[in-house]
Amino acid sequence: MGRKRNTEEEPLRSATYTVYADGSMVLEGETLPARFELRERGFVKVLGWVCLVFFLALEGLAAAQEDMGAGYLLAGGLLVLASLWLLSDAYVRRICVDGEVIRYTTSLGRRREFTVSDIGWMTLNPADSSRVYDREGRLLLRYESNMRNAPYFIWFLTEHHIPIRG
């Protein structure tokens, strides 16, 4: 049986890719789809919910104590902020590629739309966030290499001859 091409409904889980000397990249056994979306993986959602549950448990413990110190409040506040940030990152943040148009929604819901011709260069950092800049050097978006369909996005950018800078 033939292998089905990955779509938005079937996100690319992992990929083997080859980068050639001219900077072009090919995923083994795949074709680059015209439309795809980058999203955080499920781990970020789970971590966000775990932080929130841990906060509720900490607050329950603090409510049972008569002498509730500032440490409980500070720890609880930090856990709430961390869980809200992680959940927002997991549920709101996304990068949608549709032909030549890229739509980026930040974790806080801010939306940007631009075309490939607006991109000046990119940085690749597999251990941290990779970034895409416009021709004037302003940051357009950031993404992580562990996001769903990130190999497609890197392939998409190299297919459009976007230079990689260190």
XYZ file of C-alpha atoms in Angstrom:
166
model
C 0.000 0.000 0.000
C 1.138 3.538 -0.711
C 1.987 5.924 2.043
C -0.477 8.774 2.501
C 0.773 12.355 2.401
C 0.588 14.196 5.715
C -2.075 16.890 5.977
C -3.334 19.223 8.686
C -5.391 16.368 10.073
C -2.359 14.066 10.086
C 0.537 16.120 11.415
C 4.050 15.024 10.631
C 5.338 13.203 13.704
C 8.969 12.794 12.745
C 10.941 13.023 9.560
C 14.220 12.107 7.987
C 15.471 14.886 5.771
C 18.445 15.622 3.580
C 19.982 19.085 3.252
C 21.983 19.649 0.091
C 24.997 21.939 -0.426
C 22.834 24.557 -2.178
C 20.657 24.827 0.962
C 17.675 22.939 -0.417
C 16.081 20.295 1.771
C 13.994 17.213 1.022
C 12.012 15.086 3.468
C 12.407 11.433 2.677
C 9.294 9.982 1.035
C 7.263 13.207 1.351
C 6.040 16.027 -0.824
C 5.750 19.547 0.510
C 2.048 20.314 1.068
C 0.668 23.685 -0.036
C -1.073 24.130 3.344
C 0.103 23.092 6.790
C 0.132 24.352 10.371
C 2.770 24.390 13.103
C 1.459 23.817 16.632
C 2.922 22.870 19.964
C 2.945 19.182 20.771
C 0.719 17.654 23.445
C 3.488 17.729 26.045
C 3.068 21.491 26.474
C -0.667 21.080 27.116
C -0.053 18.339 29.666
C 2.602 20.390 31.442
C 0.270 23.401 31.585
C -2.551 21.363 33.104
C -0.170 19.694 35.591
C 1.035 23.133 36.757
C -2.560 24.274 37.185
C -3.536 21.166 39.181
C -0.406 21.525 41.300
C -1.406 25.145 42.002
C -4.868 24.061 43.125
C -3.336 21.429 45.410
C -0.940 24.012 46.834
C -3.791 26.435 47.459
C -5.811 23.679 49.152
C -2.871 22.961 51.404
C -2.440 26.654 52.133
C -6.141 27.051 52.986
C -5.848 24.198 55.505
C -2.994 25.995 57.240
C -3.870 28.839 59.549
C -0.473 30.458 59.156
C -0.353 30.959 55.400
C 2.919 32.672 54.547
C 3.868 34.834 51.607
C 5.814 31.886 50.172
C 2.594 30.004 49.394
C 1.150 33.045 47.673
C 4.302 33.643 45.645
C 4.634 29.972 44.643
C 0.944 29.807 43.759
C 1.132 32.976 41.690
C 4.157 31.716 39.787
C 2.456 28.379 39.096
C -0.652 30.127 37.796
C 1.419 32.327 35.480
C 3.436 29.350 34.237
C 0.352 27.227 33.604
C -1.497 30.054 31.824
C 1.529 30.748 29.624
C 1.950 27.064 28.729
C -1.754 26.583 28.020
C -1.874 29.746 25.926
C 1.188 28.587 24.018
C -0.401 25.188 23.401
C -3.910 26.309 22.471
C -3.433 29.752 20.871
C 0.029 29.951 19.279
C 0.251 28.674 15.704
C 1.866 29.254 12.348
C -0.312 28.606 9.290
C 1.242 28.332 5.845
C -1.156 28.639 2.908
C 0.683 28.840 -0.391
C 2.863 31.960 -0.173
C 0.988 33.453 2.813
C 2.082 32.871 6.417
C -0.222 33.642 9.339
C 1.337 33.750 12.797
C -0.644 33.906 16.044
C 1.380 34.542 19.203
C 0.651 32.988 22.599
C -1.171 36.181 23.566
C -3.389 36.085 20.463
C -1.625 38.782 18.427
C -1.911 37.974 14.714
C 0.430 38.790 11.872
C 0.129 37.959 8.203
C 2.915 38.239 5.656
C 4.170 36.611 2.481
C 7.372 34.748 1.737
C 8.673 37.808 -0.148
C 8.598 39.768 3.152
C 11.120 37.378 4.747
C 14.746 38.460 4.819
C 16.457 35.566 6.611
C 16.070 32.916 9.281
C 18.102 31.442 12.089
C 18.062 27.742 12.902
C 18.686 26.622 16.454
C 17.540 23.039 17.085
C 18.118 23.388 20.844
C 16.025 26.553 21.231
C 13.732 28.843 19.249
C 14.486 29.407 15.584
C 13.513 32.802 14.244
C 12.349 34.370 10.977
C 13.158 38.037 10.265
C 11.966 40.552 7.684
C 14.327 42.386 5.316
C 14.888 45.187 7.864
C 15.871 42.744 10.607
C 12.608 42.833 12.598
C 11.442 39.567 14.093
C 8.432 38.135 12.233
C 8.007 34.895 14.158
C 9.720 32.283 16.278
C 9.193 28.558 16.321
C 10.725 25.486 17.873
C 12.055 22.523 15.930
C 9.937 20.156 18.047
C 6.627 21.722 16.946
C 4.321 19.630 14.780
C 5.224 20.070 11.101
C 8.398 22.084 11.837
C 10.349 20.034 9.242
C 7.783 21.118 6.639
C 8.282 24.761 7.634
C 12.071 24.533 7.351
C 11.668 22.783 3.998
C 9.196 25.477 2.882
C 11.652 28.271 3.774
C 14.613 26.595 2.078
C 12.514 25.918 -1.041
C 11.929 29.680 -1.213
C 15.681 30.338 -0.876
C 15.423 32.088 2.481
C 19.023 32.488 3.711
C 20.102 30.994 7.018
C 22.216 33.196 9.272
C 23.985 32.262 12.471
